[in-house]
mmCIF file with all atom_site columns, C-alpha atoms in Angstrom:
data_model
loop_
_atom_site.group_PDB
_atom_site.id
_atom_site.type_symbol
_atom_site.label_atom_id
_atom_site.label_alt_id
_atom_site.label_comp_id
_atom_site.label_asym_id
_atom_site.label_entity_id
_atom_site.label_seq_id
_atom_site.pdbx_PDB_ins_code
_atom_site.Cartn_x
_atom_site.Cartn_y
_atom_site.Cartn_z
_atom_site.occupancy
_atom_site.B_iso_or_equiv
_atom_site.pdbx_formal_charge
_atom_site.auth_seq_id
_atom_site.auth_comp_id
_atom_site.auth_asym_id
_atom_site.auth_atom_id
_atom_site.pdbx_PDB_model_num
ATOM 1   C CA . MET A 1 1   ? -0.935  -18.852 -63.613 1.00 70.00 ? 21  MET A CA 1
ATOM 2   C CA . LEU A 1 2   ? -2.404  -15.683 -64.433 1.00 79.00 ? 22  LEU A CA 1
ATOM 3   C CA . HIS A 1 3   ? -6.412  -16.741 -64.003 1.00 82.00 ? 23  HIS A CA 1
ATOM 4   C CA . PHE A 1 4   ? -5.831  -17.629 -60.411 1.00 86.00 ? 24  PHE A CA 1
ATOM 5   C CA . LEU A 1 5   ? -4.894  -14.506 -59.423 1.00 85.00 ? 25  LEU A CA 1
ATOM 6   C CA . PHE A 1 6   ? -7.678  -12.643 -61.462 1.00 87.00 ? 26  PHE A CA 1
ATOM 7   C CA . VAL A 1 7   ? -9.723  -14.942 -59.493 1.00 87.00 ? 27  VAL A CA 1
ATOM 8   C CA . LEU A 1 8   ? -8.039  -13.805 -56.228 1.00 87.00 ? 28  LEU A CA 1
ATOM 9   C CA . CYS A 1 9   ? -7.863  -10.133 -57.066 1.00 87.00 ? 29  CYS A CA 1
ATOM 10  C CA . SER A 1 10  ? -11.155 -10.057 -58.883 1.00 89.00 ? 30  SER A CA 1
ATOM 11  C CA . ASN A 1 11  ? -12.687 -7.638  -56.798 1.00 88.00 ? 31  ASN A CA 1
ATOM 12  C CA . GLU A 1 12  ? -10.040 -5.282  -56.890 1.00 89.00 ? 32  GLU A CA 1
ATOM 13  C CA . ILE A 1 13  ? -9.367  -5.381  -60.098 1.00 89.00 ? 33  ILE A CA 1
ATOM 14  C CA . VAL A 1 14  ? -13.116 -4.296  -61.006 1.00 92.00 ? 34  VAL A CA 1
ATOM 15  C CA . VAL A 1 15  ? -13.193 -1.553  -58.381 1.00 90.00 ? 35  VAL A CA 1
ATOM 16  C CA . ILE A 1 16  ? -9.873  -0.253  -59.711 1.00 90.00 ? 36  ILE A CA 1
ATOM 17  C CA . PHE A 1 17  ? -10.520 -0.315  -63.425 1.00 91.00 ? 37  PHE A CA 1
ATOM 18  C CA . TYR A 1 18  ? -14.583 0.461   -63.514 1.00 92.00 ? 38  TYR A CA 1
ATOM 19  C CA . GLY A 1 19  ? -15.657 1.794   -59.760 1.00 89.00 ? 39  GLY A CA 1
ATOM 20  C CA . ASP A 1 20  ? -17.390 0.793   -56.685 1.00 89.00 ? 40  ASP A CA 1
ATOM 21  C CA . SER A 1 21  ? -20.804 0.798   -58.972 1.00 93.00 ? 41  SER A CA 1
ATOM 22  C CA . TRP A 1 22  ? -19.492 -2.538  -61.204 1.00 93.00 ? 42  TRP A CA 1
ATOM 23  C CA . LYS A 1 23  ? -19.047 -4.588  -57.734 1.00 91.00 ? 43  LYS A CA 1
ATOM 24  C CA . ASN A 1 24  ? -22.199 -6.086  -59.144 1.00 93.00 ? 44  ASN A CA 1
ATOM 25  C CA . CYS A 1 25  ? -19.980 -8.140  -61.853 1.00 93.00 ? 45  CYS A CA 1
ATOM 26  C CA . VAL A 1 26  ? -16.778 -9.231  -59.777 1.00 93.00 ? 46  VAL A CA 1
ATOM 27  C CA . PRO A 1 27  ? -18.764 -12.720 -59.735 1.00 94.00 ? 47  PRO A CA 1
ATOM 28  C CA . LEU A 1 28  ? -18.983 -12.502 -64.043 1.00 94.00 ? 48  LEU A CA 1
ATOM 29  C CA . PHE A 1 29  ? -15.422 -11.514 -63.629 1.00 93.00 ? 49  PHE A CA 1
ATOM 30  C CA . ALA A 1 30  ? -13.759 -14.577 -61.514 1.00 93.00 ? 50  ALA A CA 1
ATOM 31  C CA . ILE A 1 31  ? -15.213 -17.194 -63.245 1.00 94.00 ? 51  ILE A CA 1
ATOM 32  C CA . LEU A 1 32  ? -14.429 -15.628 -66.857 1.00 93.00 ? 52  LEU A CA 1
ATOM 33  C CA . SER A 1 33  ? -11.132 -15.536 -65.879 1.00 92.00 ? 53  SER A CA 1
ATOM 34  C CA . SER A 1 34  ? -11.363 -19.420 -64.260 1.00 91.00 ? 54  SER A CA 1
ATOM 35  C CA . SER A 1 35  ? -11.149 -20.050 -68.224 1.00 91.00 ? 55  SER A CA 1
ATOM 36  C CA . LEU A 1 36  ? -8.304  -17.881 -68.980 1.00 88.00 ? 56  LEU A CA 1
ATOM 37  C CA . PHE A 1 37  ? -5.844  -20.624 -68.741 1.00 86.00 ? 57  PHE A CA 1
ATOM 38  C CA . CYS A 1 38  ? -7.416  -22.653 -71.459 1.00 85.00 ? 58  CYS A CA 1
ATOM 39  C CA . GLN A 1 39  ? -8.352  -19.614 -73.368 1.00 85.00 ? 59  GLN A CA 1
ATOM 40  C CA . LEU A 1 40  ? -4.541  -18.690 -73.700 1.00 82.00 ? 60  LEU A CA 1
ATOM 41  C CA . LEU A 1 41  ? -3.510  -22.432 -74.226 1.00 80.00 ? 61  LEU A CA 1
ATOM 42  C CA . GLY A 1 42  ? -6.236  -22.778 -77.291 1.00 81.00 ? 62  GLY A CA 1
ATOM 43  C CA . ASN A 1 43  ? -4.813  -18.968 -78.817 1.00 81.00 ? 63  ASN A CA 1
ATOM 44  C CA . ILE A 1 44  ? -1.400  -20.563 -79.563 1.00 79.00 ? 64  ILE A CA 1
ATOM 45  C CA . THR A 1 45  ? -3.332  -23.766 -81.514 1.00 82.00 ? 65  THR A CA 1
ATOM 46  C CA . GLY A 1 46  ? -3.416  -22.088 -84.673 1.00 81.00 ? 66  GLY A CA 1
ATOM 47  C CA . PRO A 1 47  ? -0.101  -21.018 -84.471 1.00 81.00 ? 67  PRO A CA 1
ATOM 48  C CA . MET A 1 48  ? 1.047   -24.245 -84.026 1.00 79.00 ? 68  MET A CA 1
ATOM 49  C CA . LEU A 1 49  ? -0.844  -25.688 -86.518 1.00 80.00 ? 69  LEU A CA 1
ATOM 50  C CA . GLN A 1 50  ? -0.326  -23.375 -89.102 1.00 82.00 ? 70  GLN A CA 1
ATOM 51  C CA . SER A 1 51  ? 3.624   -23.610 -88.128 1.00 79.00 ? 71  SER A CA 1
ATOM 52  C CA . ALA A 1 52  ? 3.491   -27.509 -89.117 1.00 79.00 ? 72  ALA A CA 1
ATOM 53  C CA . GLY A 1 53  ? 1.526   -27.133 -92.322 1.00 82.00 ? 73  GLY A CA 1
ATOM 54  C CA . ARG A 1 54  ? -1.270  -28.277 -91.141 1.00 82.00 ? 74  ARG A CA 1
ATOM 55  C CA . THR A 1 55  ? -4.494  -25.832 -92.234 1.00 85.00 ? 75  THR A CA 1
ATOM 56  C CA . ASP A 1 56  ? -6.972  -28.602 -92.783 1.00 87.00 ? 76  ASP A CA 1
ATOM 57  C CA . LEU A 1 57  ? -6.778  -29.247 -89.458 1.00 84.00 ? 77  LEU A CA 1
ATOM 58  C CA . LEU A 1 58  ? -6.789  -25.938 -88.259 1.00 85.00 ? 78  LEU A CA 1
ATOM 59  C CA . LEU A 1 59  ? -10.104 -25.446 -90.178 1.00 89.00 ? 79  LEU A CA 1
ATOM 60  C CA . ARG A 1 60  ? -11.665 -28.701 -88.468 1.00 90.00 ? 80  ARG A CA 1
ATOM 61  C CA . GLN A 1 61  ? -10.236 -28.012 -84.869 1.00 88.00 ? 81  GLN A CA 1
ATOM 62  C CA . THR A 1 62  ? -11.496 -24.425 -85.265 1.00 89.00 ? 82  THR A CA 1
ATOM 63  C CA . SER A 1 63  ? -15.242 -25.294 -86.472 1.00 92.00 ? 83  SER A CA 1
ATOM 64  C CA . ILE A 1 64  ? -15.510 -27.869 -83.856 1.00 92.00 ? 84  ILE A CA 1
ATOM 65  C CA . ALA A 1 65  ? -14.163 -25.328 -81.061 1.00 91.00 ? 85  ALA A CA 1
ATOM 66  C CA . THR A 1 66  ? -16.800 -22.409 -82.295 1.00 92.00 ? 86  THR A CA 1
ATOM 67  C CA . VAL A 1 67  ? -19.750 -25.225 -82.268 1.00 95.00 ? 87  VAL A CA 1
ATOM 68  C CA . ILE A 1 68  ? -18.621 -26.200 -78.763 1.00 94.00 ? 88  ILE A CA 1
ATOM 69  C CA . ILE A 1 69  ? -18.398 -22.328 -77.212 1.00 92.00 ? 89  ILE A CA 1
ATOM 70  C CA . VAL A 1 70  ? -21.691 -21.293 -79.116 1.00 95.00 ? 90  VAL A CA 1
ATOM 71  C CA . VAL A 1 71  ? -23.324 -24.597 -77.471 1.00 96.00 ? 91  VAL A CA 1
ATOM 72  C CA . SER A 1 72  ? -22.267 -23.513 -73.947 1.00 95.00 ? 92  SER A CA 1
ATOM 73  C CA . MET A 1 73  ? -22.893 -20.129 -74.662 1.00 94.00 ? 93  MET A CA 1
ATOM 74  C CA . LEU A 1 74  ? -26.432 -20.459 -75.623 1.00 96.00 ? 94  LEU A CA 1
ATOM 75  C CA . LEU A 1 75  ? -27.221 -23.341 -72.679 1.00 95.00 ? 95  LEU A CA 1
ATOM 76  C CA . GLY A 1 76  ? -26.219 -20.432 -70.364 1.00 93.00 ? 96  GLY A CA 1
ATOM 77  C CA . ALA A 1 77  ? -28.437 -17.658 -72.119 1.00 94.00 ? 97  ALA A CA 1
ATOM 78  C CA . LEU A 1 78  ? -31.131 -19.315 -72.186 1.00 95.00 ? 98  LEU A CA 1
ATOM 79  C CA . THR A 1 79  ? -31.562 -19.942 -68.801 1.00 94.00 ? 99  THR A CA 1
ATOM 80  C CA . GLY A 1 80  ? -31.795 -15.880 -68.853 1.00 90.00 ? 100 GLY A CA 1
ATOM 81  C CA . ASN A 1 81  ? -29.193 -15.347 -65.790 1.00 93.00 ? 101 ASN A CA 1
ATOM 82  C CA . LEU A 1 82  ? -25.896 -13.583 -66.391 1.00 93.00 ? 102 LEU A CA 1
ATOM 83  C CA . THR A 1 83  ? -24.122 -16.199 -63.952 1.00 94.00 ? 103 THR A CA 1
ATOM 84  C CA . ASN A 1 84  ? -25.317 -18.866 -66.086 1.00 95.00 ? 104 ASN A CA 1
ATOM 85  C CA . LEU A 1 85  ? -24.152 -17.247 -69.204 1.00 95.00 ? 105 LEU A CA 1
ATOM 86  C CA . ALA A 1 86  ? -20.762 -16.450 -68.056 1.00 95.00 ? 106 ALA A CA 1
ATOM 87  C CA . ILE A 1 87  ? -20.395 -20.329 -65.950 1.00 95.00 ? 107 ILE A CA 1
ATOM 88  C CA . GLY A 1 88  ? -21.304 -20.836 -70.111 1.00 95.00 ? 108 GLY A CA 1
ATOM 89  C CA . VAL A 1 89  ? -18.576 -19.149 -71.811 1.00 94.00 ? 109 VAL A CA 1
ATOM 90  C CA . ALA A 1 90  ? -15.819 -20.370 -70.008 1.00 94.00 ? 110 ALA A CA 1
ATOM 91  C CA . PHE A 1 91  ? -16.892 -23.689 -69.432 1.00 94.00 ? 111 PHE A CA 1
ATOM 92  C CA . GLY A 1 92  ? -17.003 -23.778 -73.573 1.00 94.00 ? 112 GLY A CA 1
ATOM 93  C CA . TYR A 1 93  ? -13.722 -22.796 -73.894 1.00 92.00 ? 113 TYR A CA 1
ATOM 94  C CA . CYS A 1 94  ? -11.696 -24.957 -71.084 1.00 91.00 ? 114 CYS A CA 1
ATOM 95  C CA . LEU A 1 95  ? -14.132 -27.689 -72.945 1.00 92.00 ? 115 LEU A CA 1
ATOM 96  C CA . GLN A 1 96  ? -12.658 -26.679 -76.112 1.00 90.00 ? 116 GLN A CA 1
ATOM 97  C CA . ILE A 1 97  ? -9.072  -26.787 -74.931 1.00 86.00 ? 117 ILE A CA 1
ATOM 98  C CA . PHE A 1 98  ? -9.519  -31.017 -74.987 1.00 86.00 ? 118 PHE A CA 1
ATOM 99  C CA . THR A 1 99  ? -10.207 -30.662 -79.494 1.00 86.00 ? 119 THR A CA 1
ATOM 100 C CA . CYS A 1 100 ? -6.558  -28.146 -79.122 1.00 84.00 ? 120 CYS A CA 1
ATOM 101 C CA . VAL A 1 101 ? -5.057  -30.970 -77.482 1.00 82.00 ? 121 VAL A CA 1
ATOM 102 C CA . TYR A 1 102 ? -5.611  -33.298 -79.291 1.00 82.00 ? 122 TYR A CA 1
ATOM 103 C CA . TYR A 1 103 ? -5.364  -31.601 -82.675 1.00 79.00 ? 123 TYR A CA 1
ATOM 104 C CA . VAL A 1 104 ? -2.441  -29.783 -81.949 1.00 79.00 ? 124 VAL A CA 1
ATOM 105 C CA . GLU A 1 105 ? -0.699  -32.403 -80.377 1.00 75.00 ? 125 GLU A CA 1
ATOM 106 C CA . ARG A 1 106 ? -1.938  -35.999 -81.197 1.00 71.00 ? 126 ARG A CA 1
ATOM 107 C CA . ILE A 1 107 ? -2.043  -35.253 -85.175 1.00 70.00 ? 127 ILE A CA 1
ATOM 108 C CA . ALA A 1 108 ? -0.190  -32.194 -86.297 1.00 67.00 ? 128 ALA A CA 1
ATOM 109 C CA . LEU A 1 109 ? 2.969   -33.156 -83.217 1.00 69.00 ? 129 LEU A CA 1
ATOM 110 C CA . GLU A 1 110 ? 2.868   -36.641 -83.490 1.00 74.00 ? 130 GLU A CA 1
ATOM 111 C CA . GLY A 1 111 ? 3.593   -36.717 -79.942 1.00 73.00 ? 131 GLY A CA 1
ATOM 112 C CA . ARG A 1 112 ? 1.495   -38.300 -76.665 1.00 76.00 ? 132 ARG A CA 1
ATOM 113 C CA . ILE A 1 113 ? -1.325  -35.963 -75.008 1.00 73.00 ? 133 ILE A CA 1
ATOM 114 C CA . ARG A 1 114 ? 0.260   -37.463 -71.758 1.00 78.00 ? 134 ARG A CA 1
ATOM 115 C CA . ASP A 1 115 ? 3.618   -35.709 -72.216 1.00 76.00 ? 135 ASP A CA 1
ATOM 116 C CA . TYR A 1 116 ? 1.607   -32.393 -73.088 1.00 74.00 ? 136 TYR A CA 1
ATOM 117 C CA . CYS A 1 117 ? -0.466  -32.876 -70.193 1.00 74.00 ? 137 CYS A CA 1
ATOM 118 C CA . LYS A 1 118 ? 2.224   -34.094 -67.616 1.00 75.00 ? 138 LYS A CA 1
ATOM 119 C CA . GLU A 1 119 ? 3.432   -30.409 -68.782 1.00 75.00 ? 139 GLU A CA 1
ATOM 120 C CA . VAL A 1 120 ? 0.712   -28.602 -68.240 1.00 77.00 ? 140 VAL A CA 1
ATOM 121 C CA . VAL A 1 121 ? -0.305  -29.950 -64.676 1.00 79.00 ? 141 VAL A CA 1
ATOM 122 C CA . THR A 1 122 ? 2.765   -28.838 -62.797 1.00 80.00 ? 142 THR A CA 1
ATOM 123 C CA . PRO A 1 123 ? 1.605   -25.149 -63.184 1.00 80.00 ? 143 PRO A CA 1
ATOM 124 C CA . LEU A 1 124 ? -1.821  -25.609 -62.189 1.00 83.00 ? 144 LEU A CA 1
ATOM 125 C CA . ILE A 1 125 ? -1.133  -28.072 -59.637 1.00 82.00 ? 145 ILE A CA 1
ATOM 126 C CA . CYS A 1 126 ? 1.652   -24.499 -57.869 1.00 80.00 ? 146 CYS A CA 1
ATOM 127 C CA . GLY A 1 127 ? -0.876  -22.299 -59.224 1.00 83.00 ? 147 GLY A CA 1
ATOM 128 C CA . PHE A 1 128 ? -3.779  -24.255 -56.826 1.00 85.00 ? 148 PHE A CA 1
ATOM 129 C CA . VAL A 1 129 ? -1.884  -24.577 -54.632 1.00 85.00 ? 149 VAL A CA 1
ATOM 130 C CA . ALA A 1 130 ? -0.617  -20.869 -53.969 1.00 86.00 ? 150 ALA A CA 1
ATOM 131 C CA . PHE A 1 131 ? -4.568  -19.671 -54.302 1.00 85.00 ? 151 PHE A CA 1
ATOM 132 C CA . VAL A 1 132 ? -5.696  -21.820 -51.630 1.00 86.00 ? 152 VAL A CA 1
ATOM 133 C CA . PRO A 1 133 ? -3.779  -20.048 -48.747 1.00 87.00 ? 153 PRO A CA 1
ATOM 134 C CA . CYS A 1 134 ? -4.313  -16.575 -50.274 1.00 85.00 ? 154 CYS A CA 1
ATOM 135 C CA . MET A 1 135 ? -8.213  -17.269 -50.665 1.00 86.00 ? 155 MET A CA 1
ATOM 136 C CA . LEU A 1 136 ? -8.017  -18.200 -47.452 1.00 85.00 ? 156 LEU A CA 1
ATOM 137 C CA . CYS A 1 137 ? -5.998  -16.191 -45.156 1.00 85.00 ? 157 CYS A CA 1
ATOM 138 C CA . LYS A 1 138 ? -7.717  -12.789 -47.693 1.00 81.00 ? 158 LYS A CA 1
ATOM 139 C CA . LYS A 1 139 ? -11.024 -14.344 -46.757 1.00 81.00 ? 159 LYS A CA 1
ATOM 140 C CA . SER A 1 140 ? -11.003 -14.766 -42.867 1.00 80.00 ? 160 SER A CA 1
ATOM 141 C CA . PHE A 1 141 ? -8.366  -11.736 -42.121 1.00 74.00 ? 161 PHE A CA 1
ATOM 142 C CA . PHE A 1 142 ? -8.347  -9.643  -44.677 1.00 72.00 ? 162 PHE A CA 1
ATOM 143 C CA . PRO A 1 143 ? -12.000 -8.935  -45.830 1.00 70.00 ? 163 PRO A CA 1
ATOM 144 C CA . SER A 1 144 ? -12.293 -5.175  -46.012 1.00 76.00 ? 164 SER A CA 1
ATOM 145 C CA . LEU A 1 145 ? -8.708  -4.010  -46.949 1.00 78.00 ? 165 LEU A CA 1
ATOM 146 C CA . ASN A 1 146 ? -7.713  -0.946  -48.859 1.00 82.00 ? 166 ASN A CA 1
ATOM 147 C CA . THR A 1 147 ? -8.505  -2.072  -52.360 1.00 82.00 ? 167 THR A CA 1
ATOM 148 C CA . TRP A 1 148 ? -4.264  -0.839  -53.589 1.00 85.00 ? 168 TRP A CA 1
ATOM 149 C CA . ILE A 1 149 ? -3.226  -2.027  -50.678 1.00 85.00 ? 169 ILE A CA 1
ATOM 150 C CA . SER A 1 150 ? -4.904  -5.688  -50.866 1.00 83.00 ? 170 SER A CA 1
ATOM 151 C CA . LEU A 1 151 ? -3.788  -6.078  -54.623 1.00 83.00 ? 171 LEU A CA 1
ATOM 152 C CA . LEU A 1 152 ? -0.600  -5.306  -53.548 1.00 86.00 ? 172 LEU A CA 1
ATOM 153 C CA . ILE A 1 153 ? -0.075  -7.794  -50.758 1.00 86.00 ? 173 ILE A CA 1
ATOM 154 C CA . PHE A 1 154 ? -2.885  -10.617 -52.412 1.00 86.00 ? 174 PHE A CA 1
ATOM 155 C CA . ALA A 1 155 ? -0.781  -10.217 -55.858 1.00 86.00 ? 175 ALA A CA 1
ATOM 156 C CA . LEU A 1 156 ? 2.665   -10.201 -54.201 1.00 87.00 ? 176 LEU A CA 1
ATOM 157 C CA . SER A 1 157 ? 1.745   -13.445 -51.841 1.00 88.00 ? 177 SER A CA 1
ATOM 158 C CA . PHE A 1 158 ? 0.562   -15.330 -55.070 1.00 85.00 ? 178 PHE A CA 1
ATOM 159 C CA . THR A 1 159 ? 3.498   -14.756 -56.683 1.00 84.00 ? 179 THR A CA 1
ATOM 160 C CA . GLY A 1 160 ? 6.091   -15.491 -54.057 1.00 86.00 ? 180 GLY A CA 1
ATOM 161 C CA . LEU A 1 161 ? 4.248   -18.501 -53.284 1.00 86.00 ? 181 LEU A CA 1
ATOM 162 C CA . PHE A 1 162 ? 4.141   -19.726 -56.944 1.00 83.00 ? 182 PHE A CA 1
ATOM 163 C CA . ILE A 1 163 ? 7.689   -19.195 -57.675 1.00 82.00 ? 183 ILE A CA 1
ATOM 164 C CA . ILE A 1 164 ? 8.161   -21.717 -54.425 1.00 84.00 ? 184 ILE A CA 1
ATOM 165 C CA . PHE A 1 165 ? 6.150   -24.012 -55.696 1.00 82.00 ? 185 PHE A CA 1
ATOM 166 C CA . VAL A 1 166 ? 7.603   -23.908 -59.034 1.00 79.00 ? 186 VAL A CA 1
ATOM 167 C CA . VAL A 1 167 ? 11.430  -23.597 -58.103 1.00 80.00 ? 187 VAL A CA 1
ATOM 168 C CA . LEU A 1 168 ? 10.288  -27.032 -55.508 1.00 83.00 ? 188 LEU A CA 1
ATOM 169 C CA . THR A 1 169 ? 9.416   -29.244 -59.057 1.00 79.00 ? 189 THR A CA 1
ATOM 170 C CA . GLY A 1 170 ? 11.693  -28.396 -60.773 1.00 76.00 ? 190 GLY A CA 1
ATOM 171 C CA . GLY A 1 171 ? 10.119  -25.306 -62.617 1.00 69.00 ? 191 GLY A CA 1
ATOM 172 C CA . PHE A 1 172 ? 12.983  -23.223 -62.948 1.00 67.00 ? 192 PHE A CA 1
ATOM 173 C CA . LYS A 1 173 ? 15.215  -25.669 -64.539 1.00 71.00 ? 193 LYS A CA 1
ATOM 174 C CA . LYS A 1 174 ? 13.092  -26.397 -67.431 1.00 68.00 ? 194 LYS A CA 1
ATOM 175 C CA . MET A 1 175 ? 12.436  -22.845 -67.845 1.00 64.00 ? 195 MET A CA 1
ATOM 176 C CA . PHE A 1 176 ? 16.069  -22.454 -68.005 1.00 67.00 ? 196 PHE A CA 1
ATOM 177 C CA . GLU A 1 177 ? 17.062  -25.663 -69.835 1.00 68.00 ? 197 GLU A CA 1
ATOM 178 C CA . TYR A 1 178 ? 14.268  -23.951 -72.591 1.00 60.00 ? 198 TYR A CA 1
ATOM 179 C CA . PHE A 1 179 ? 15.551  -20.956 -72.742 1.00 62.00 ? 199 PHE A CA 1
ATOM 180 C CA . ALA A 1 180 ? 19.021  -21.712 -72.841 1.00 67.00 ? 200 ALA A CA 1
ATOM 181 C CA . SER A 1 181 ? 18.505  -23.778 -75.424 1.00 67.00 ? 201 SER A CA 1
ATOM 182 C CA . MET A 1 182 ? 16.791  -21.142 -77.756 1.00 63.00 ? 202 MET A CA 1
ATOM 183 C CA . ILE A 1 183 ? 19.195  -18.686 -77.536 1.00 69.00 ? 203 ILE A CA 1
ATOM 184 C CA . PHE A 1 184 ? 21.676  -21.412 -78.678 1.00 65.00 ? 204 PHE A CA 1
ATOM 185 C CA . ILE A 1 185 ? 19.572  -22.193 -81.936 1.00 65.00 ? 205 ILE A CA 1
ATOM 186 C CA . PHE A 1 186 ? 19.200  -18.146 -82.052 1.00 62.00 ? 206 PHE A CA 1
ATOM 187 C CA . ILE A 1 187 ? 22.959  -17.536 -81.933 1.00 70.00 ? 207 ILE A CA 1
ATOM 188 C CA . VAL A 1 188 ? 23.854  -20.443 -83.934 1.00 65.00 ? 208 VAL A CA 1
ATOM 189 C CA . ASP A 1 189 ? 21.077  -19.153 -86.425 1.00 63.00 ? 209 ASP A CA 1
ATOM 190 C CA . ILE A 1 190 ? 23.258  -15.940 -87.121 1.00 67.00 ? 210 ILE A CA 1
ATOM 191 C CA . TYR A 1 191 ? 26.352  -17.284 -86.937 1.00 65.00 ? 211 TYR A CA 1
ATOM 192 C CA . TYR A 1 192 ? 24.906  -19.134 -90.131 1.00 64.00 ? 212 TYR A CA 1
ATOM 193 C CA . PHE A 1 193 ? 23.605  -16.456 -91.366 1.00 57.00 ? 213 PHE A CA 1
#
């Protein structure tokens, strides 16, 4: 869950890429990073609707999502505060995911939204459960580590905890089954063509 990692290491990422003079942008980066999960889920909507042959739904979904994002961005901008603008943008991306899920899962694929949510909630919970102890340790015990060392320690500890929680919830079994079926389909396609 990249967005948890970006929020956890937002200070280190900004300092490494832009230097100490950009430290005031760390909260903005963390806020915008919190919506990364929803942005990534939203980005797959277009190809999925196109492959289902439902470009009419793609136009409708994109129009609704654009209105949601622009309105939330404008509401944040009207306050005249960059933090509120970042919150508005992040909120807009998180809110528009509902249109993506509805149009892809419910209408195009004729599936149940509950099934989709079950698949998405498990990695979110695993990421959150891995994020909380890392953030508490970072704030309590290691507030002034070297930037590179801090990034390395917390990226590795978060990744390790995340993997442990995914294994405990059976997520790796699902991923293995998925990739095994994809490899099988690929081999069958090569054999018959």
